[in-house]
C-alpha cells in the first residue's frame, strides 16, 4: 500500500455559494493564504493525481485566473443542474479511461493527501467500481446519509429526500468518490432528475451500480473535519482555524516553539527553521521563509519575506517583501516596505522605516528615521531622526551612503546625493551636495545667543 496509484481527479467548483453573501466565487475565499480550491487540488496531486479537471460555472473567469499557474483543465457547467451534471461535463476532459477518477469538492479544503491515497488504494485493492468516502457525525443535518445492509453500502439518500428513519443515521456521504472512469460516465448516462431538487445527483451512481451488479465499496475517514464543506462565513472561519492549527502543529513537531497557537497565524507554505520562537500575535504570510534560531516577538507581521538565522524581531514590526540576513536586529515598531534588505548584523531600531533600500553589514539606523531608495554601506551609523529626502513631488531619487559613515541626529539627506566613505555629517544638517570621503559636513546656521533676552521678555509681559 506504499506505492502511489495514478488517477485523474475532478474538482467541483461551479457553485455560487449563496450563503456566503459575496460577489466572489465561493471556492476563491481564502484560508491560511490560499483560496479554498487550492487545498483539495494540492492534496490530490500529492496523492498521485496525474490529470486534474476543474468544473467551473459561477465566476468562471475569476477561477481560471486564480489557477492560471496550475496544471489543470477546465470544464464549464453552464447550467447548475446538480453534482451529477457537473461531472457529466468533464467526460471529454478525462482522456484516460483505465484509471480511477477521484471526485472532490472545491469548497472542502481540509481533506488530506493521506486520506485520498487510502481511498484510491482501497478502491483499487478491493476492485470496486465505486468507492465512497464516508464519515460519522453526531449531528449529521445537511449531509446525505449512508444506507447500509450490514457492512454493505446500499445507497446514499440526500437530506431532503430522506425518511425520518434515514435522517437518524449518523454515517454520512463526504461528497468524495473514487470511481472507475468508464463506469462513471456510463452510469451517469442513466441518471435522471426525479428527486426533490430536480437535479442530477452524483450519488445515484451508487444505485446504478447496485442495479448493475458491480462492486460498490466505502472507506470511512477517522477525522470528520476533513470532509467539512464551506457554505458560510462562520464555516470559513472554522476551517481556517483548523487548518492553522494543523500548520502550527507541523511547525512544533519540526522543532519550532509556538508560544500561543491560538493567536499565531502562519500561512500554508511558510517555512520556519528549528529552534525559532514565535511569540503570541505573530503573523507569517505568503512565501515567507524564516531561518533557524530566530526570535519573533509579539505582534510581528512578515509578508513574502526572508528572515536569516539568528535574527531578532522585537515587538510590532511589519516586514513586507524584504530580506533580513543573519543576526539582524529589527524593531520594536519598525516598518520595512518592499525591496528592503538588511545585511548581516544590521540593525533597524524603533519607529524606523525603510523602503527599497539596502542597509549594509553591521550598519545601524536605530531611532525615528526614514531610509528610502538608498544604498547604505557597511559599518554606518545613522543617527536619530535622519531622513533621506527621496521625492520631489514627481520623481524618486537615490541616496548613497558609503562604508563607515557617521550621520548625526536630525539630518536631512536631499537626494540625489552621495556621502563618501568615512565621512561625518554633523547633527541637524541638511545635505544637498555630495560629501567627499573622510570629510566633515554640516550645514547648521550660526548659533546666536542674546543675553538676558528671555528675562527682559518676561518683565515686559508682567508690566501689561
GROMACS .gro file of C-alpha atoms in nm, residues 80-422:
model
  343
   80UNK     CA    1  -2.633   2.436  -1.238
   81UNK     CA    2  -2.818   2.105  -1.265
   82UNK     CA    3  -2.657   1.917  -0.980
   83UNK     CA    4  -2.340   1.729  -0.895
   84UNK     CA    5  -2.409   1.454  -1.145
   85UNK     CA    6  -2.441   1.708  -1.424
   86UNK     CA    7  -2.119   1.878  -1.309
   87UNK     CA    8  -1.930   1.552  -1.358
   88UNK     CA    9  -2.101   1.487  -1.693
   89UNK     CA   10  -1.942   1.800  -1.842
   90UNK     CA   11  -1.597   1.653  -1.768
   91UNK     CA   12  -1.635   1.350  -1.993
   92UNK     CA   13  -1.424   1.485  -2.280
   93UNK     CA   14  -1.151   1.605  -2.042
   94UNK     CA   15  -1.099   1.261  -1.886
   95UNK     CA   16  -0.881   1.107  -2.156
   96UNK     CA   17  -0.751   0.802  -1.969
   97UNK     CA   18  -1.028   0.551  -1.906
   98UNK     CA   19  -0.826   0.273  -1.741
   99UNK     CA   20  -0.752   0.479  -1.429
  100UNK     CA   21  -0.979   0.565  -1.137
  101UNK     CA   22  -1.135   0.910  -1.119
  102UNK     CA   23  -1.132   1.087  -0.783
  103UNK     CA   24  -1.417   1.335  -0.737
  104UNK     CA   25  -1.360   1.615  -0.484
  105UNK     CA   26  -1.543   1.928  -0.372
  106UNK     CA   27  -1.366   2.258  -0.431
  107UNK     CA   28  -1.516   2.404  -0.113
  108UNK     CA   29  -1.379   2.128   0.114
  109UNK     CA   30  -1.020   2.235   0.189
  110UNK     CA   31  -0.935   2.008   0.482
  111UNK     CA   32  -0.905   1.673   0.306
  112UNK     CA   33  -0.552   1.533   0.326
  113UNK     CA   34  -0.338   1.354   0.071
  114UNK     CA   35  -0.316   1.058   0.312
  115UNK     CA   36  -0.694   1.016   0.313
  116UNK     CA   37  -0.705   1.039  -0.066
  117UNK     CA   38  -0.427   0.782  -0.102
  118UNK     CA   39  -0.606   0.543   0.134
  119UNK     CA   40  -0.930   0.583  -0.062
  120UNK     CA   41  -0.767   0.520  -0.401
  121UNK     CA   42  -0.568   0.224  -0.263
  122UNK     CA   43  -0.878   0.063  -0.113
  123UNK     CA   44  -1.076   0.121  -0.432
  124UNK     CA   45  -0.805  -0.050  -0.636
  125UNK     CA   46  -0.730  -0.339  -0.400
  126UNK     CA   47  -1.099  -0.421  -0.349
  127UNK     CA   48  -1.158  -0.392  -0.726
  128UNK     CA   49  -1.458  -0.168  -0.672
  129UNK     CA   50  -1.635   0.021  -0.948
  130UNK     CA   51  -1.729   0.291  -0.697
  131UNK     CA   52  -1.584   0.369  -0.354
  132UNK     CA   53  -1.741   0.637  -0.135
  133UNK     CA   54  -1.560   0.825   0.139
  134UNK     CA   55  -1.781   0.841   0.449
  135UNK     CA   56  -1.763   0.986   0.800
  136UNK     CA   57  -1.957   0.966   1.126
  137UNK     CA   58  -2.128   1.278   1.264
  138UNK     CA   59  -2.318   1.318   1.589
  139UNK     CA   60  -2.520   1.594   1.421
  140UNK     CA   61  -2.544   1.492   1.055
  141UNK     CA   62  -2.801   1.752   0.945
  142UNK     CA   63  -2.747   1.865   0.587
  143UNK     CA   64  -2.543   1.565   0.477
  144UNK     CA   65  -2.655   1.276   0.260
  145UNK     CA   66  -2.692   0.959   0.469
  146UNK     CA   67  -2.517   0.630   0.404
  147UNK     CA   68  -2.769   0.346   0.397
  148UNK     CA   69  -2.615   0.003   0.457
  149UNK     CA   70  -2.727  -0.356   0.480
  150UNK     CA   71  -2.486  -0.490   0.739
  151UNK     CA   72  -2.142  -0.388   0.608
  152UNK     CA   73  -2.262  -0.340   0.252
  153UNK     CA   74  -2.338   0.006   0.116
  154UNK     CA   75  -2.686   0.003  -0.037
  155UNK     CA   76  -2.746   0.366  -0.135
  156UNK     CA   77  -2.695   0.730  -0.043
  157UNK     CA   78  -3.001   0.936   0.036
  158UNK     CA   79  -2.991   1.317   0.034
  159UNK     CA   80  -3.118   1.508   0.339
  160UNK     CA   81  -3.421   1.647   0.154
  161UNK     CA   82  -3.518   1.305   0.023
  162UNK     CA   83  -3.453   1.109   0.346
  163UNK     CA   84  -3.727   0.948   0.554
  164UNK     CA   85  -3.744   1.026   0.928
  165UNK     CA   86  -3.571   0.694   0.999
  166UNK     CA   87  -3.296   0.760   0.745
  167UNK     CA   88  -3.233   1.103   0.896
  168UNK     CA   89  -3.135   0.930   1.222
  169UNK     CA   90  -2.837   0.766   1.054
  170UNK     CA   91  -2.500   0.906   1.170
  171UNK     CA   92  -2.277   0.793   0.884
  172UNK     CA   93  -2.276   1.048   0.604
  173UNK     CA   94  -2.157   1.094   0.249
  174UNK     CA   95  -1.849   1.315   0.223
  175UNK     CA   96  -1.906   1.407  -0.141
  176UNK     CA   97  -1.574   1.239  -0.225
  177UNK     CA   98  -1.575   0.937  -0.456
  178UNK     CA   99  -1.329   0.715  -0.635
  179UNK     CA  100  -1.491   0.572  -0.949
  180UNK     CA  101  -1.371   0.371  -1.247
  181UNK     CA  102  -1.373   0.616  -1.537
  182UNK     CA  103  -1.569   0.404  -1.783
  183UNK     CA  104  -1.830   0.309  -1.525
  184UNK     CA  105  -1.862   0.671  -1.411
  185UNK     CA  106  -1.976   0.813  -1.741
  186UNK     CA  107  -2.178   0.506  -1.844
  187UNK     CA  108  -2.377   0.521  -1.521
  188UNK     CA  109  -2.429   0.899  -1.538
  189UNK     CA  110  -2.595   0.849  -1.876
  190UNK     CA  111  -2.870   0.661  -1.689
  191UNK     CA  112  -2.917   0.911  -1.405
  192UNK     CA  113  -3.240   1.114  -1.405
  193UNK     CA  114  -3.376   1.417  -1.218
  194UNK     CA  115  -3.673   1.261  -1.038
  195UNK     CA  116  -3.597   1.398  -0.690
  196UNK     CA  117  -3.685   1.684  -0.456
  197UNK     CA  118  -3.425   1.914  -0.611
  198UNK     CA  119  -3.493   1.831  -0.974
  199UNK     CA  120  -3.118   1.776  -1.021
  200UNK     CA  121  -2.883   1.507  -1.146
  201UNK     CA  122  -2.747   1.356  -0.825
  202UNK     CA  123  -2.398   1.212  -0.845
  203UNK     CA  124  -2.499   0.982  -0.560
  204UNK     CA  125  -2.732   0.798  -0.797
  205UNK     CA  126  -2.430   0.620  -0.948
  206UNK     CA  127  -2.438   0.407  -0.632
  207UNK     CA  128  -2.790   0.285  -0.707
  208UNK     CA  129  -2.695   0.232  -1.071
  209UNK     CA  130  -2.401   0.023  -0.955
  210UNK     CA  131  -2.615  -0.189  -0.726
  211UNK     CA  132  -2.871  -0.241  -1.002
  212UNK     CA  133  -2.596  -0.337  -1.247
  213UNK     CA  134  -2.434  -0.576  -1.000
  214UNK     CA  135  -2.097  -0.400  -0.991
  215UNK     CA  136  -1.894  -0.378  -0.673
  216UNK     CA  137  -1.960  -0.070  -0.458
  217UNK     CA  138  -1.738  -0.001  -0.157
  218UNK     CA  139  -1.678   0.259   0.109
  219UNK     CA  140  -1.394   0.399   0.316
  220UNK     CA  141  -1.453   0.586   0.641
  221UNK     CA  142  -1.233   0.881   0.736
  222UNK     CA  143  -1.150   0.897   1.107
  223UNK     CA  144  -1.145   1.278   1.131
  224UNK     CA  145  -1.472   1.419   1.000
  225UNK     CA  146  -1.319   1.768   0.982
  226UNK     CA  147  -1.158   1.651   0.658
  227UNK     CA  148  -1.490   1.646   0.475
  228UNK     CA  149  -1.613   1.981   0.605
  229UNK     CA  150  -1.766   2.188   0.326
  230UNK     CA  151  -1.766   2.568   0.341
  231UNK     CA  152  -2.108   2.727   0.295
  232UNK     CA  153  -2.095   3.030   0.524
  233UNK     CA  154  -1.853   3.283   0.669
  234UNK     CA  155  -1.877   3.102   1.001
  235UNK     CA  156  -1.766   2.775   0.842
  236UNK     CA  157  -1.489   2.961   0.657
  237UNK     CA  158  -1.355   3.086   0.990
  238UNK     CA  159  -1.385   2.739   1.146
  239UNK     CA  160  -1.198   2.574   0.860
  240UNK     CA  161  -0.930   2.842   0.876
  241UNK     CA  162  -0.885   2.775   1.246
  242UNK     CA  163  -0.848   2.400   1.190
  243UNK     CA  164  -0.603   2.449   0.903
  244UNK     CA  165  -0.399   2.700   1.104
  245UNK     CA  166  -0.363   2.461   1.398
  246UNK     CA  167  -0.252   2.186   1.159
  247UNK     CA  168   0.019   2.414   1.020
  248UNK     CA  169   0.136   2.516   1.366
  249UNK     CA  170   0.137   2.155   1.485
  250UNK     CA  171   0.368   2.064   1.196
  251UNK     CA  172   0.600   2.352   1.286
  252UNK     CA  173   0.613   2.250   1.651
  253UNK     CA  174   0.682   1.889   1.553
  254UNK     CA  175   0.975   2.013   1.341
  255UNK     CA  176   1.132   2.199   1.634
  256UNK     CA  177   0.971   2.545   1.632
  257UNK     CA  178   0.837   2.697   1.955
  258UNK     CA  179   0.489   2.847   1.914
  259UNK     CA  180   0.412   3.016   2.244
  260UNK     CA  181   0.037   3.055   2.185
  261UNK     CA  182  -0.105   2.864   1.887
  262UNK     CA  183  -0.447   3.022   1.938
  263UNK     CA  184  -0.314   3.369   1.850
  264UNK     CA  185  -0.044   3.280   1.594
  265UNK     CA  186  -0.118   3.290   1.221
  266UNK     CA  187   0.105   3.113   0.970
  267UNK     CA  188   0.006   3.069   0.607
  268UNK     CA  189   0.026   2.738   0.427
  269UNK     CA  190   0.366   2.717   0.259
  270UNK     CA  191   0.555   2.937   0.506
  271UNK     CA  192   0.881   2.779   0.623
  272UNK     CA  193   1.030   2.823   0.972
  273UNK     CA  194   1.361   2.675   1.088
  274UNK     CA  195   1.417   2.478   1.408
  275UNK     CA  196   1.475   2.648   1.743
  276UNK     CA  197   1.293   2.959   1.626
  277UNK     CA  198   1.039   3.115   1.863
  278UNK     CA  199   0.705   3.262   1.759
  279UNK     CA  200   0.551   3.478   2.032
  280UNK     CA  201   0.175   3.549   2.051
  281UNK     CA  202   0.012   3.752   1.772
  282UNK     CA  203   0.284   3.677   1.517
  283UNK     CA  204   0.159   3.657   1.158
  284UNK     CA  205   0.364   3.498   0.877
  285UNK     CA  206   0.212   3.531   0.531
  286UNK     CA  207   0.269   3.428   0.170
  287UNK     CA  208   0.602   3.274   0.078
  288UNK     CA  209   0.786   3.386   0.390
  289UNK     CA  210   1.093   3.186   0.493
  290UNK     CA  211   1.222   3.216   0.850
  291UNK     CA  212   1.560   3.067   0.936
  292UNK     CA  213   1.682   2.884   1.246
  293UNK     CA  214   1.713   3.035   1.595
  294UNK     CA  215   1.502   3.336   1.501
  295UNK     CA  216   1.308   3.522   1.771
  296UNK     CA  217   0.982   3.684   1.660
  297UNK     CA  218   0.837   3.879   1.950
  298UNK     CA  219   0.472   3.974   1.990
  299UNK     CA  220   0.282   4.137   1.705
  300UNK     CA  221   0.525   4.091   1.416
  301UNK     CA  222   0.373   4.070   1.067
  302UNK     CA  223   0.601   3.928   0.797
  303UNK     CA  224   0.478   3.904   0.437
  304UNK     CA  225   0.662   3.733   0.149
  305UNK     CA  226   0.998   3.794   0.313
  306UNK     CA  227   1.314   3.607   0.408
  307UNK     CA  228   1.447   3.617   0.765
  308UNK     CA  229   1.800   3.489   0.824
  309UNK     CA  230   1.928   3.264   1.102
  310UNK     CA  231   1.962   3.420   1.445
  311UNK     CA  232   1.762   3.731   1.363
  312UNK     CA  233   1.567   3.902   1.642
  313UNK     CA  234   1.250   4.097   1.565
  314UNK     CA  235   1.131   4.298   1.861
  315UNK     CA  236   0.757   4.366   1.906
  316UNK     CA  237   0.523   4.502   1.641
  317UNK     CA  238   0.731   4.520   1.325
  318UNK     CA  239   0.586   4.496   0.973
  319UNK     CA  240   0.815   4.338   0.712
  320UNK     CA  241   0.692   4.316   0.351
  321UNK     CA  242   0.877   4.166   0.053
  322UNK     CA  243   1.212   4.223   0.218
  323UNK     CA  244   1.520   4.024   0.318
  324UNK     CA  245   1.694   4.015   0.654
  325UNK     CA  246   2.034   3.846   0.668
  326UNK     CA  247   2.164   3.651   0.967
  327UNK     CA  248   2.176   3.802   1.315
  328UNK     CA  249   1.997   4.123   1.230
  329UNK     CA  250   1.800   4.311   1.497
  330UNK     CA  251   1.478   4.483   1.396
  331UNK     CA  252   1.236   4.698   1.595
  332UNK     CA  253   1.038   4.748   1.802
  333UNK     CA  254   0.781   4.920   1.578
  334UNK     CA  255   0.993   4.912   1.261
  335UNK     CA  256   0.843   4.909   0.913
  336UNK     CA  257   1.034   4.752   0.623
  337UNK     CA  258   0.847   4.813   0.299
  338UNK     CA  259   0.901   4.619  -0.026
  339UNK     CA  260   1.253   4.597  -0.161
  340UNK     CA  261   1.434   4.642   0.170
  341UNK     CA  262   1.746   4.441   0.255
  342UNK     CA  263   1.927   4.439   0.588
  343UNK     CA  264   2.262   4.262   0.570
  344UNK     CA  265   2.433   4.056   0.841
  345UNK     CA  266   2.420   4.205   1.192
  346UNK     CA  267   2.248   4.518   1.067
  347UNK     CA  268   2.007   4.697   1.299
  348UNK     CA  269   1.686   4.887   1.226
  349UNK     CA  270   1.550   5.025   1.552
  350UNK     CA  271   1.230   5.165   1.695
  351UNK     CA  272   1.000   5.371   1.476
  352UNK     CA  273   1.224   5.344   1.169
  353UNK     CA  274   1.101   5.292   0.814
  354UNK     CA  275   1.290   5.150   0.516
  355UNK     CA  276   1.173   5.132   0.158
  356UNK     CA  277   1.356   4.990  -0.145
  357UNK     CA  278   1.690   5.025   0.033
  358UNK     CA  279   1.994   4.822   0.136
  359UNK     CA  280   2.146   4.854   0.484
  360UNK     CA  281   2.499   4.713   0.484
  361UNK     CA  282   2.650   4.460   0.722
  362UNK     CA  283   2.684   4.591   1.077
  363UNK     CA  284   2.516   4.922   0.996
  364UNK     CA  285   2.265   5.080   1.233
  365UNK     CA  286   1.964   5.302   1.193
  366UNK     CA  287   1.839   5.298   1.549
  367UNK     CA  288   1.571   5.561   1.602
  368UNK     CA  289   1.292   5.752   1.432
  369UNK     CA  290   1.442   5.756   1.082
  370UNK     CA  291   1.331   5.710   0.721
  371UNK     CA  292   1.562   5.539   0.471
  372UNK     CA  293   1.410   5.530   0.123
  373UNK     CA  294   1.563   5.450  -0.218
  374UNK     CA  295   1.904   5.427  -0.055
  375UNK     CA  296   2.221   5.222  -0.055
  376UNK     CA  297   2.392   5.219   0.284
  377UNK     CA  298   2.735   5.058   0.314
  378UNK     CA  299   2.896   4.860   0.596
  379UNK     CA  300   2.956   4.989   0.946
  380UNK     CA  301   2.742   5.300   0.904
  381UNK     CA  302   2.576   5.474   1.200
  382UNK     CA  303   2.265   5.674   1.116
  383UNK     CA  304   2.153   5.900   1.399
  384UNK     CA  305   1.803   5.955   1.532
  385UNK     CA  306   1.562   6.146   1.314
  386UNK     CA  307   1.758   6.111   0.990
  387UNK     CA  308   1.551   6.140   0.674
  388UNK     CA  309   1.650   6.057   0.317
  389UNK     CA  310   1.450   6.311   0.116
  390UNK     CA  311   1.392   6.098  -0.192
  391UNK     CA  312   1.089   6.257  -0.361
  392UNK     CA  313   1.048   6.597  -0.526
  393UNK     CA  314   0.679   6.558  -0.595
  394UNK     CA  315   0.736   6.399  -0.935
  395UNK     CA  316   1.031   6.157  -0.921
  396UNK     CA  317   1.220   5.940  -0.671
  397UNK     CA  318   1.595   5.988  -0.628
  398UNK     CA  319   1.869   5.778  -0.471
  399UNK     CA  320   2.085   5.836  -0.164
  400UNK     CA  321   2.421   5.656  -0.139
  401UNK     CA  322   2.596   5.633   0.198
  402UNK     CA  323   2.931   5.458   0.171
  403UNK     CA  324   3.113   5.242   0.428
  404UNK     CA  325   3.197   5.375   0.773
  405UNK     CA  326   2.991   5.696   0.754
  406UNK     CA  327   2.858   5.863   1.071
  407UNK     CA  328   2.531   6.056   1.026
  408UNK     CA  329   2.443   6.287   1.315
  409UNK     CA  330   2.090   6.310   1.452
  410UNK     CA  331   1.826   6.521   1.282
  411UNK     CA  332   1.994   6.512   0.940
  412UNK     CA  333   1.813   6.556   0.608
  413UNK     CA  334   1.985   6.398   0.307
  414UNK     CA  335   1.831   6.553  -0.005
  415UNK     CA  336   1.863   6.307  -0.293
  416UNK     CA  337   2.027   6.256  -0.528
  417UNK     CA  338   2.327   6.269  -0.300
  418UNK     CA  339   2.632   6.058  -0.208
  419UNK     CA  340   2.814   6.059   0.125
  420UNK     CA  341   3.166   5.922   0.077
  421UNK     CA  342   3.324   5.652   0.292
  422UNK     CA  343   3.434   5.752   0.640
   0.00000   0.00000   0.00000
